[in-house]
mmCIF file of C-alpha atoms and ligand atoms in Angstrom:
data_model
loop_
_atom_site.group_PDB
_atom_site.id
_atom_site.type_symbol
_atom_site.label_atom_id
_atom_site.label_comp_id
_atom_site.label_asym_id
_atom_site.label_seq_id
_atom_site.Cartn_x
_atom_site.Cartn_y
_atom_site.Cartn_z
ATOM 1 C CA UNK A 1 99.842 13.083 32.768
ATOM 2 C CA UNK A 2 101.623 11.895 36.029
ATOM 3 C CA UNK A 3 103.719 14.740 38.273
ATOM 4 C CA UNK A 4 106.233 13.585 40.616
ATOM 5 C CA UNK A 5 108.391 15.691 43.256
ATOM 6 C CA UNK A 6 111.334 13.804 44.511
ATOM 7 C CA UNK A 7 113.077 15.268 47.634
ATOM 8 C CA UNK A 8 116.607 14.439 49.143
ATOM 9 C CA UNK A 9 115.924 16.449 52.279
ATOM 10 C CA UNK A 10 119.176 18.664 52.820
ATOM 11 C CA UNK A 11 121.383 17.283 49.943
ATOM 12 C CA UNK A 12 122.681 20.807 49.328
ATOM 13 C CA UNK A 13 126.234 21.731 50.693
ATOM 14 C CA UNK A 14 129.263 23.620 50.451
ATOM 15 C CA UNK A 15 132.473 22.868 48.957
ATOM 16 C CA UNK A 16 134.724 20.528 51.399
ATOM 17 C CA UNK A 17 138.537 20.493 51.636
ATOM 18 C CA UNK A 18 138.462 16.719 51.915
ATOM 19 C CA UNK A 19 136.390 16.290 48.899
ATOM 20 C CA UNK A 20 138.945 18.695 46.898
ATOM 21 C CA UNK A 21 136.675 21.401 47.327
ATOM 22 C CA UNK A 22 133.795 19.712 45.876
ATOM 23 C CA UNK A 23 130.652 19.427 47.460
ATOM 24 C CA UNK A 24 128.997 16.049 48.271
ATOM 25 C CA UNK A 25 126.669 16.131 45.557
ATOM 26 C CA UNK A 26 129.640 16.966 43.333
ATOM 27 C CA UNK A 27 131.791 13.902 44.686
ATOM 28 C CA UNK A 28 128.916 11.563 44.732
ATOM 29 C CA UNK A 29 128.198 9.349 41.992
ATOM 30 C CA UNK A 30 124.566 10.542 40.532
ATOM 31 C CA UNK A 31 124.640 9.380 36.982
ATOM 32 C CA UNK A 32 120.508 9.470 36.814
ATOM 33 C CA UNK A 33 119.977 13.051 38.771
ATOM 34 C CA UNK A 34 122.707 14.287 36.183
ATOM 35 C CA UNK A 35 121.000 12.658 33.014
ATOM 36 C CA UNK A 36 117.617 14.417 34.119
ATOM 37 C CA UNK A 37 119.181 17.523 34.607
ATOM 38 C CA UNK A 38 121.202 17.715 31.313
ATOM 39 C CA UNK A 39 117.927 16.658 29.354
ATOM 40 C CA UNK A 40 115.652 18.802 31.485
ATOM 41 C CA UNK A 41 115.140 22.175 32.678
ATOM 42 C CA UNK A 42 117.304 23.411 35.462
ATOM 43 C CA UNK A 43 116.978 26.185 37.836
ATOM 44 C CA UNK A 44 116.781 27.362 41.338
ATOM 45 C CA UNK A 45 113.894 27.728 43.580
ATOM 46 C CA UNK A 46 113.685 30.014 46.817
ATOM 47 C CA UNK A 47 111.916 27.600 49.103
ATOM 48 C CA UNK A 48 112.817 29.836 52.115
ATOM 49 C CA UNK A 49 111.458 33.061 52.236
ATOM 50 C CA UNK A 50 113.777 36.139 53.161
ATOM 51 C CA UNK A 51 113.511 36.396 57.229
ATOM 52 C CA UNK A 52 112.230 32.971 57.577
ATOM 53 C CA UNK A 53 114.089 30.273 59.573
ATOM 54 C CA UNK A 54 115.137 27.344 57.099
ATOM 55 C CA UNK A 55 113.159 24.793 58.832
ATOM 56 C CA UNK A 56 112.374 21.568 56.877
ATOM 57 C CA UNK A 57 108.805 22.612 57.670
ATOM 58 C CA UNK A 58 109.016 26.005 55.788
ATOM 59 C CA UNK A 59 110.960 24.561 52.712
ATOM 60 C CA UNK A 60 108.808 21.490 52.466
ATOM 61 C CA UNK A 61 105.672 23.638 52.480
ATOM 62 C CA UNK A 62 107.052 25.718 49.836
ATOM 63 C CA UNK A 63 107.863 22.209 47.797
ATOM 64 C CA UNK A 64 104.150 21.050 48.065
ATOM 65 C CA UNK A 65 103.580 24.756 46.436
ATOM 66 C CA UNK A 66 102.298 26.882 49.114
ATOM 67 C CA UNK A 67 104.014 30.233 50.102
ATOM 68 C CA UNK A 68 104.876 30.144 53.739
ATOM 69 C CA UNK A 69 104.056 33.958 54.020
ATOM 70 C CA UNK A 70 100.508 32.791 53.459
ATOM 71 C CA UNK A 71 100.216 29.390 54.895
ATOM 72 C CA UNK A 72 102.902 28.752 57.466
ATOM 73 C CA UNK A 73 101.700 28.929 61.336
ATOM 74 C CA UNK A 74 104.184 26.590 63.378
ATOM 75 C CA UNK A 75 105.614 23.379 63.390
ATOM 76 C CA UNK A 76 103.459 21.785 66.102
ATOM 77 C CA UNK A 77 100.099 22.200 64.371
ATOM 78 C CA UNK A 78 101.714 20.074 61.371
ATOM 79 C CA UNK A 79 103.354 17.463 63.866
ATOM 80 C CA UNK A 80 99.711 17.566 65.343
ATOM 81 C CA UNK A 81 98.142 16.676 62.434
ATOM 82 C CA UNK A 82 100.445 13.801 61.239
ATOM 83 C CA UNK A 83 99.465 12.337 65.036
ATOM 84 C CA UNK A 84 95.734 12.727 63.855
ATOM 85 C CA UNK A 85 94.986 15.425 66.487
ATOM 86 C CA UNK A 86 92.588 17.723 65.218
ATOM 87 C CA UNK A 87 92.878 21.181 66.324
ATOM 88 C CA UNK A 88 89.668 22.903 66.996
ATOM 89 C CA UNK A 89 89.698 27.096 65.846
ATOM 90 C CA UNK A 90 90.152 28.159 69.362
ATOM 91 C CA UNK A 91 92.902 25.736 70.137
ATOM 92 C CA UNK A 92 96.803 26.015 69.750
ATOM 93 C CA UNK A 93 99.336 23.214 69.498
ATOM 94 C CA UNK A 94 102.884 23.298 71.336
ATOM 95 C CA UNK A 95 105.366 20.845 70.356
ATOM 96 C CA UNK A 96 106.224 19.175 74.049
ATOM 97 C CA UNK A 97 109.552 17.724 74.106
ATOM 98 C CA UNK A 98 110.519 15.459 76.913
ATOM 99 C CA UNK A 99 114.067 16.709 77.712
ATOM 100 C CA UNK A 100 116.466 16.587 80.411
ATOM 101 C CA UNK A 101 117.369 19.538 82.441
ATOM 102 C CA UNK A 102 119.911 20.205 85.024
ATOM 103 C CA UNK A 103 118.602 22.321 88.020
ATOM 104 C CA UNK A 104 121.397 21.720 90.465
ATOM 105 C CA UNK A 105 122.491 25.270 90.661
ATOM 106 C CA UNK A 106 119.729 27.473 92.464
ATOM 107 C CA UNK A 107 117.999 29.919 89.915
ATOM 108 C CA UNK A 108 119.837 28.420 86.951
ATOM 109 C CA UNK A 109 118.499 25.822 84.306
ATOM 110 C CA UNK A 110 120.742 23.929 81.895
ATOM 111 C CA UNK A 111 119.293 21.913 79.408
ATOM 112 C CA UNK A 112 121.282 18.654 79.029
ATOM 113 C CA UNK A 113 119.445 16.937 76.203
ATOM 114 C CA UNK A 114 116.560 17.937 74.147
ATOM 115 C CA UNK A 115 115.384 14.419 73.305
ATOM 116 C CA UNK A 116 115.654 12.736 77.131
ATOM 117 C CA UNK A 117 118.300 10.239 75.607
ATOM 118 C CA UNK A 118 116.001 9.761 72.760
ATOM 119 C CA UNK A 119 113.661 8.036 74.987
ATOM 120 C CA UNK A 120 111.311 5.059 73.631
ATOM 121 C CA UNK A 121 107.837 5.756 72.539
ATOM 122 C CA UNK A 122 106.606 2.889 75.158
ATOM 123 C CA UNK A 123 108.592 4.923 77.892
ATOM 124 C CA UNK A 124 107.522 8.416 77.068
ATOM 125 C CA UNK A 125 103.980 7.150 76.409
ATOM 126 C CA UNK A 126 103.596 6.217 80.167
ATOM 127 C CA UNK A 127 104.900 9.482 80.979
ATOM 128 C CA UNK A 128 102.618 11.533 78.996
ATOM 129 C CA UNK A 129 99.721 9.824 80.094
ATOM 130 C CA UNK A 130 100.833 10.545 83.788
ATOM 131 C CA UNK A 131 101.106 14.327 82.852
ATOM 132 C CA UNK A 132 97.487 14.091 81.381
ATOM 133 C CA UNK A 133 96.159 12.723 84.246
ATOM 134 C CA UNK A 134 97.963 15.092 86.799
ATOM 135 C CA UNK A 135 98.059 18.421 84.919
ATOM 136 C CA UNK A 136 95.348 18.149 82.500
ATOM 137 C CA UNK A 137 92.634 20.969 82.524
ATOM 138 C CA UNK A 138 89.986 22.532 80.204
ATOM 139 C CA UNK A 139 92.742 24.434 79.016
ATOM 140 C CA UNK A 140 95.495 21.799 78.402
ATOM 141 C CA UNK A 141 95.792 18.648 77.337
ATOM 142 C CA UNK A 142 98.768 16.252 76.467
ATOM 143 C CA UNK A 143 99.095 14.148 73.475
ATOM 144 C CA UNK A 144 101.433 11.248 72.860
ATOM 145 C CA UNK A 145 103.386 11.158 69.815
ATOM 146 C CA UNK A 146 106.786 9.411 68.904
ATOM 147 C CA UNK A 147 109.895 9.368 71.428
ATOM 148 C CA UNK A 148 110.605 12.818 72.714
ATOM 149 C CA UNK A 149 108.136 14.268 70.393
ATOM 150 C CA UNK A 150 104.886 15.113 72.190
ATOM 151 C CA UNK A 151 101.973 17.787 71.631
ATOM 152 C CA UNK A 152 100.468 20.099 74.239
ATOM 153 C CA UNK A 153 97.175 21.392 73.376
ATOM 154 C CA UNK A 154 96.000 24.808 74.930
ATOM 155 C CA UNK A 155 92.310 25.926 74.641
ATOM 156 C CA UNK A 156 91.675 29.372 74.231
ATOM 157 C CA UNK A 157 93.870 32.493 75.033
ATOM 158 C CA UNK A 158 97.157 32.004 76.336
ATOM 159 C CA UNK A 159 99.926 34.043 77.781
ATOM 160 C CA UNK A 160 102.215 35.186 75.113
ATOM 161 C CA UNK A 161 105.617 34.075 75.430
ATOM 162 C CA UNK A 162 108.486 33.836 72.835
ATOM 163 C CA UNK A 163 109.766 29.913 72.812
ATOM 164 C CA UNK A 164 112.920 28.658 71.667
ATOM 165 C CA UNK A 165 113.629 25.140 70.110
ATOM 166 C CA UNK A 166 115.452 22.990 72.714
ATOM 167 C CA UNK A 167 117.883 21.593 69.903
ATOM 168 C CA UNK A 168 119.494 24.730 69.609
ATOM 169 C CA UNK A 169 120.260 24.835 73.371
ATOM 170 C CA UNK A 170 121.995 21.371 73.655
ATOM 171 C CA UNK A 171 124.229 21.627 76.846
ATOM 172 C CA UNK A 172 123.459 25.528 77.308
ATOM 173 C CA UNK A 173 121.935 27.682 79.835
ATOM 174 C CA UNK A 174 118.388 28.336 79.057
ATOM 175 C CA UNK A 175 117.588 29.952 82.046
ATOM 176 C CA UNK A 176 116.238 33.289 80.394
ATOM 177 C CA UNK A 177 113.432 31.503 78.368
ATOM 178 C CA UNK A 178 112.789 29.095 81.171
ATOM 179 C CA UNK A 179 112.229 32.152 83.282
ATOM 180 C CA UNK A 180 109.682 33.525 80.632
ATOM 181 C CA UNK A 181 107.298 30.744 81.146
ATOM 182 C CA UNK A 182 107.437 30.718 85.001
ATOM 183 C CA UNK A 183 106.723 34.543 84.995
ATOM 184 C CA UNK A 184 103.080 33.547 84.046
ATOM 185 C CA UNK A 185 101.308 31.918 86.806
ATOM 186 C CA UNK A 186 99.183 29.640 84.561
ATOM 187 C CA UNK A 187 102.070 28.473 82.748
ATOM 188 C CA UNK A 188 104.102 28.135 86.120
ATOM 189 C CA UNK A 189 101.368 25.889 87.563
ATOM 190 C CA UNK A 190 101.358 23.577 84.689
ATOM 191 C CA UNK A 191 105.265 23.516 84.463
ATOM 192 C CA UNK A 192 105.702 22.716 88.352
ATOM 193 C CA UNK A 193 103.061 20.005 88.483
ATOM 194 C CA UNK A 194 104.669 18.519 85.198
ATOM 195 C CA UNK A 195 107.967 18.549 86.805
ATOM 196 C CA UNK A 196 106.808 16.985 90.032
ATOM 197 C CA UNK A 197 105.028 14.043 88.062
ATOM 198 C CA UNK A 198 108.300 13.627 86.105
ATOM 199 C CA UNK A 199 110.653 13.603 89.101
ATOM 200 C CA UNK A 200 109.146 10.512 90.918
ATOM 201 C CA UNK A 201 108.162 8.596 88.001
ATOM 202 C CA UNK A 202 109.087 4.911 87.936
ATOM 203 C CA UNK A 203 110.142 5.319 84.148
ATOM 204 C CA UNK A 204 112.849 8.141 85.099
ATOM 205 C CA UNK A 205 113.857 6.027 88.378
ATOM 206 C CA UNK A 206 114.451 3.178 86.116
ATOM 207 C CA UNK A 207 116.393 5.363 83.731
ATOM 208 C CA UNK A 208 118.645 7.009 86.000
ATOM 209 C CA UNK A 209 119.504 3.524 87.420
ATOM 210 C CA UNK A 210 120.206 2.568 83.930
ATOM 211 C CA UNK A 211 122.723 5.576 83.493
ATOM 212 C CA UNK A 212 120.127 6.875 80.879
ATOM 213 C CA UNK A 213 119.314 10.505 80.738
ATOM 214 C CA UNK A 214 116.046 10.789 82.490
ATOM 215 C CA UNK A 215 112.745 12.913 80.943
ATOM 216 C CA UNK A 216 112.814 15.221 83.882
ATOM 217 C CA UNK A 217 111.156 17.977 82.412
ATOM 218 C CA UNK A 218 108.865 19.469 79.586
ATOM 219 C CA UNK A 219 109.939 21.906 76.913
ATOM 220 C CA UNK A 220 107.167 23.843 74.806
ATOM 221 C CA UNK A 221 107.874 25.407 71.560
ATOM 222 C CA UNK A 222 106.933 25.396 67.740
ATOM 223 C CA UNK A 223 103.410 26.611 68.727
ATOM 224 C CA UNK A 224 100.685 27.499 66.237
ATOM 225 C CA UNK A 225 97.086 27.305 65.108
ATOM 226 C CA UNK A 226 95.953 25.041 62.565
ATOM 227 C CA UNK A 227 96.673 26.096 59.109
ATOM 228 C CA UNK A 228 93.765 26.744 56.695
ATOM 229 C CA UNK A 229 95.051 25.780 53.538
ATOM 230 C CA UNK A 230 93.341 24.780 50.415
ATOM 231 C CA UNK A 231 93.965 21.044 49.574
ATOM 232 C CA UNK A 232 95.905 20.331 46.355
ATOM 233 C CA UNK A 233 92.884 19.041 44.988
ATOM 234 C CA UNK A 234 90.926 22.279 45.615
ATOM 235 C CA UNK A 235 93.688 24.038 44.177
ATOM 236 C CA UNK A 236 94.750 22.143 41.087
ATOM 237 C CA UNK A 237 92.485 19.427 41.010
ATOM 238 C CA UNK A 238 95.440 16.959 41.944
ATOM 239 C CA UNK A 239 94.757 13.684 43.727
ATOM 240 C CA UNK A 240 98.043 12.387 45.360
ATOM 241 C CA UNK A 241 99.961 10.793 47.941
ATOM 242 C CA UNK A 242 102.996 11.685 50.099
ATOM 243 C CA UNK A 243 105.622 9.102 51.247
ATOM 244 C CA UNK A 244 108.021 10.184 54.187
ATOM 245 C CA UNK A 245 109.199 8.808 57.098
ATOM 246 C CA UNK A 246 108.660 11.933 58.889
ATOM 247 C CA UNK A 247 105.747 12.849 61.142
ATOM 248 C CA UNK A 248 106.458 16.522 60.037
ATOM 249 C CA UNK A 249 106.325 15.714 56.441
ATOM 250 C CA UNK A 250 103.066 13.531 56.711
ATOM 251 C CA UNK A 251 101.579 16.626 58.825
ATOM 252 C CA UNK A 252 102.073 18.834 55.874
ATOM 253 C CA UNK A 253 100.718 16.163 53.462
ATOM 254 C CA UNK A 254 97.665 15.675 55.347
ATOM 255 C CA UNK A 255 96.953 19.341 55.470
ATOM 256 C CA UNK A 256 97.842 19.589 51.336
ATOM 257 C CA UNK A 257 94.928 16.780 51.283
ATOM 258 C CA UNK A 258 97.359 14.168 50.130
ATOM 259 C CA UNK A 259 97.008 10.326 51.202
ATOM 260 C CA UNK A 260 99.968 9.399 53.489
ATOM 261 C CA UNK A 261 101.383 6.285 52.504
ATOM 262 C CA UNK A 262 103.310 4.644 55.564
ATOM 263 C CA UNK A 263 106.077 2.474 54.381
ATOM 264 C CA UNK A 264 106.743 -0.254 56.656
ATOM 265 C CA UNK A 265 110.868 -0.085 57.413
ATOM 266 C CA UNK A 266 110.765 3.511 56.680
ATOM 267 C CA UNK A 267 113.393 4.946 58.936
ATOM 268 C CA UNK A 268 114.344 8.508 58.221
ATOM 269 C CA UNK A 269 117.702 7.290 57.822
ATOM 270 C CA UNK A 270 120.277 5.941 54.802
ATOM 271 C CA UNK A 271 119.049 2.485 56.055
ATOM 272 C CA UNK A 272 115.474 2.926 54.963
ATOM 273 C CA UNK A 273 113.294 1.029 52.823
ATOM 274 C CA UNK A 274 114.109 2.627 49.372
ATOM 275 C CA UNK A 275 112.404 -0.230 47.483
ATOM 276 C CA UNK A 276 109.049 0.225 49.659
ATOM 277 C CA UNK A 277 109.190 3.887 49.017
ATOM 278 C CA UNK A 278 109.769 3.423 45.217
ATOM 279 C CA UNK A 279 106.968 0.388 45.079
ATOM 280 C CA UNK A 280 104.832 2.484 46.945
ATOM 281 C CA UNK A 281 105.223 5.557 44.725
ATOM 282 C CA UNK A 282 104.657 3.830 41.403
ATOM 283 C CA UNK A 283 101.626 1.734 42.485
ATOM 284 C CA UNK A 284 99.781 5.164 43.612
ATOM 285 C CA UNK A 285 100.342 6.539 40.012
ATOM 286 C CA UNK A 286 98.148 4.001 38.616
ATOM 287 C CA UNK A 287 95.451 5.631 39.990
ATOM 288 C CA UNK A 288 96.494 9.184 41.060
ATOM 289 C CA UNK A 289 98.029 12.075 39.310
ATOM 290 C CA UNK A 290 100.867 13.213 41.823
ATOM 291 C CA UNK A 291 103.103 11.977 44.181
ATOM 292 C CA UNK A 292 105.696 13.464 46.568
ATOM 293 C CA UNK A 293 108.477 11.353 47.873
ATOM 294 C CA UNK A 294 110.711 12.560 50.679
ATOM 295 C CA UNK A 295 113.967 11.046 51.861
ATOM 296 C CA UNK A 296 115.368 12.141 54.947
ATOM 297 C CA UNK A 297 118.915 10.694 55.124
ATOM 298 C CA UNK A 298 121.348 13.210 53.607
ATOM 299 C CA UNK A 299 119.760 15.825 55.922
ATOM 300 C CA UNK A 300 120.542 13.762 59.144
ATOM 301 C CA UNK A 301 124.048 12.916 57.891
ATOM 302 C CA UNK A 302 124.574 16.339 57.396
ATOM 303 C CA UNK A 303 123.195 17.481 61.059
ATOM 304 C CA UNK A 304 125.599 14.635 62.347
ATOM 305 C CA UNK A 305 128.386 15.742 60.317
ATOM 306 C CA UNK A 306 128.925 12.364 58.751
ATOM 307 C CA UNK A 307 130.448 13.357 55.179
ATOM 308 C CA UNK A 308 130.294 9.104 54.423
ATOM 309 C CA UNK A 309 126.741 9.014 55.084
ATOM 310 C CA UNK A 310 125.793 11.838 53.412
ATOM 311 C CA UNK A 311 127.846 10.928 50.263
ATOM 312 C CA UNK A 312 125.931 7.460 50.821
ATOM 313 C CA UNK A 313 122.636 9.176 51.184
ATOM 314 C CA UNK A 314 122.773 11.389 47.815
ATOM 315 C CA UNK A 315 123.647 8.153 46.017
ATOM 316 C CA UNK A 316 121.072 5.943 47.578
ATOM 317 C CA UNK A 317 118.555 8.844 46.678
ATOM 318 C CA UNK A 318 120.131 8.886 42.861
ATOM 319 C CA UNK A 319 120.257 4.975 42.455
ATOM 320 C CA UNK A 320 117.683 3.370 44.894
ATOM 321 C CA UNK A 321 114.795 6.156 44.126
ATOM 322 C CA UNK A 322 114.844 8.540 41.362
ATOM 323 C CA UNK A 323 116.434 5.750 38.748
ATOM 324 C CA UNK A 324 113.887 2.909 39.832
ATOM 325 C CA UNK A 325 110.828 5.504 39.656
ATOM 326 C CA UNK A 326 111.991 6.949 36.397
ATOM 327 C CA UNK A 327 112.361 3.300 35.091
ATOM 328 C CA UNK A 328 109.166 2.064 36.250
ATOM 329 C CA UNK A 329 107.433 4.965 34.540
ATOM 330 C CA UNK A 330 108.953 4.392 31.429
ATOM 331 C CA UNK A 331 108.376 0.775 31.534
ATOM 332 C CA UNK A 332 104.727 1.662 31.726
ATOM 333 C CA UNK A 333 104.945 4.069 28.729
ATOM 334 C CA UNK A 334 103.487 7.040 31.141
ATOM 335 C CA UNK A 335 103.856 10.376 30.201
ATOM 336 C CA UNK A 336 105.303 12.233 33.202
ATOM 337 C CA UNK A 337 106.719 15.330 34.452
ATOM 338 C CA UNK A 338 109.031 15.134 37.639
ATOM 339 C CA UNK A 339 110.702 17.327 39.883
ATOM 340 C CA UNK A 340 114.077 16.422 41.714
ATOM 341 C CA UNK A 341 115.285 18.469 44.194
ATOM 342 C CA UNK A 342 116.074 19.196 48.296
ATOM 343 C CA UNK A 343 114.224 21.223 50.452
ATOM 344 C CA UNK A 344 117.210 23.209 51.869
ATOM 345 C CA UNK A 345 120.999 22.626 52.268
ATOM 346 C CA UNK A 346 122.362 21.117 55.373
ATOM 347 C CA UNK A 347 126.055 21.924 55.279
ATOM 348 C CA UNK A 348 128.223 19.522 57.024
ATOM 349 C CA UNK A 349 130.633 21.969 58.030
ATOM 350 C CA UNK A 350 127.877 23.797 60.143
ATOM 351 C CA UNK A 351 125.429 21.036 60.775
ATOM 352 C CA UNK A 352 122.404 22.675 60.355
ATOM 353 C CA UNK A 353 120.092 24.478 57.427
ATOM 354 C CA UNK A 354 120.947 27.246 55.178
ATOM 355 C CA UNK A 355 118.304 29.173 53.182
ATOM 356 C CA UNK A 356 120.144 29.018 49.706
ATOM 357 C CA UNK A 357 117.604 28.519 46.972
ATOM 358 C CA UNK A 358 117.751 24.980 46.001
ATOM 359 C CA UNK A 359 119.123 23.506 42.578
ATOM 360 C CA UNK A 360 115.971 22.070 40.815
ATOM 361 C CA UNK A 361 115.254 19.711 37.705
ATOM 362 C CA UNK A 362 112.356 19.601 36.050
ATOM 363 C CA UNK A 363 112.092 16.655 33.467
ATOM 364 C CA UNK A 364 109.173 15.871 31.246
ATOM 365 C CA UNK A 365 109.089 12.672 29.326
ATOM 366 C CA UNK A 366 107.748 14.361 26.302
ATOM 367 C CA UNK A 367 109.954 17.144 25.578
ATOM 368 C CA UNK A 368 114.010 16.425 25.313
ATOM 369 C CA UNK A 369 114.904 19.133 23.367
ATOM 370 C CA UNK A 370 115.547 22.053 25.798
ATOM 371 C CA UNK A 371 117.869 20.298 28.345
ATOM 372 C CA UNK A 372 120.591 22.309 30.352
ATOM 373 C CA UNK A 373 123.490 20.162 29.475
ATOM 374 C CA UNK A 374 124.669 20.513 32.829
ATOM 375 C CA UNK A 375 125.242 18.301 35.932
ATOM 376 C CA UNK A 376 122.819 18.510 38.925
ATOM 377 C CA UNK A 377 125.362 20.310 41.164
ATOM 378 C CA UNK A 378 125.099 23.563 43.259
ATOM 379 C CA UNK A 379 127.613 25.107 41.239
ATOM 380 C CA UNK A 380 125.480 24.616 38.018
ATOM 381 C CA UNK A 381 122.642 25.790 40.029
ATOM 382 C CA UNK A 382 124.268 29.226 40.868
ATOM 383 C CA UNK A 383 125.011 29.247 37.090
ATOM 384 C CA UNK A 384 121.713 28.881 36.129
ATOM 385 C CA UNK A 385 120.373 30.749 39.015
ATOM 386 C CA UNK A 386 122.182 34.138 38.214
ATOM 387 C CA UNK A 387 120.385 34.369 34.785
ATOM 388 C CA UNK A 388 117.393 36.230 33.858
ATOM 389 C CA UNK A 389 114.648 34.053 35.216
ATOM 390 C CA UNK A 390 116.826 31.125 36.341
ATOM 391 C CA UNK A 391 115.772 31.477 40.135
ATOM 392 C CA UNK A 392 111.820 30.994 40.998
ATOM 393 C CA UNK A 393 110.791 33.066 43.673
ATOM 394 C CA UNK A 394 108.915 30.223 45.363
ATOM 395 C CA UNK A 395 107.391 26.843 45.650
ATOM 396 C CA UNK A 396 104.146 27.982 44.158
ATOM 397 C CA UNK A 397 105.603 29.232 41.189
ATOM 398 C CA UNK A 398 107.148 25.686 41.005
ATOM 399 C CA UNK A 399 104.213 23.769 41.342
ATOM 400 C CA UNK A 400 102.405 25.918 38.666
ATOM 401 C CA UNK A 401 105.425 25.264 36.450
ATOM 402 C CA UNK A 402 104.923 21.699 37.031
ATOM 403 C CA UNK A 403 101.653 21.547 36.365
ATOM 404 C CA UNK A 404 101.941 23.864 33.297
ATOM 405 C CA UNK A 405 99.438 26.143 34.723
ATOM 406 C CA UNK A 406 101.808 29.347 34.899
ATOM 407 C CA UNK A 407 99.713 32.634 34.433
HETATM 408 ZN ZN1 ZN B 1 114.817 19.202 55.573
#
């Protein structure tokens, strides 16, 4: 038996007046998802535990079968894992954004840009190397990642502080969180040194001359220690792979003990290399039991508030991921059980995530007699979800249901 989880990130949405009060998933042409939903089981899954922020980290951890209450330790350690940074037991990873700050007004800090103008990896590598050369100590080390997304590794106990994600403060006053760092002598020393390195760096001089936002500050957040998760092999005997363009997902996959398949041309947007993902998924299932395929496009379109792109992202997920994978498995005469779902909603009207339980299809190639008869929509999800047993409490339950290992 082969097992698949296919995820259209952020596909879920709310009814929109411009679609005649339908959601993008209702309006989009999704013949394969609808067919699987009609013939398969259909229910809701609670991917975000009550009280947790509905991030892709928490929600996809759930979809991989882990209860966030037991295993979620923060976002940064997952990204560190995807970058090949191995954390020791006494180390904590912080996400270190290169950001653009405005400090023109005395005693006030304004965040201009959480991404320093989506600085290139080539430029940011020079800056992170300079920070490591000037600021590293036994306690602090900088690790260069992609674009504006880097990691600071802190050894030993560190002064506790409440951190905030910079993308929640675009063009806002960040003086209070900034002052929390500066109240501690050790953080103050690190951040002041970092500011001095970034202020005069030729990379920033060039960016300013070209009219781009300079990376004139670092912003630390998302901290956590290495999660200690049993792998999916240890838990269920599963050998598998994960396919995604997104570092965070790759980090989750590393921690779950999955092989990470890097697909050339996977962009994390609706122009991604769909065929490459399909080929890789079908190929790994020749030798492995399990594959997790993640497509980021619908979520990005949701954040950007782009209706047409969201519709396109959903249709592409249906027609360029789900349909050819299904066809490939059927052509090989493979027996399989397949979950098709999303990690969370990313409604266009609010451009951020919500914690709604997610509509979930479970299709078994061998059993077609207990189909839901319903199309794959949020509204139908609510319908089945309100019934006895129609909402799974967490991803752990979903994984055991997929694997038919329910107690
Ligand atoms: Zn997501």
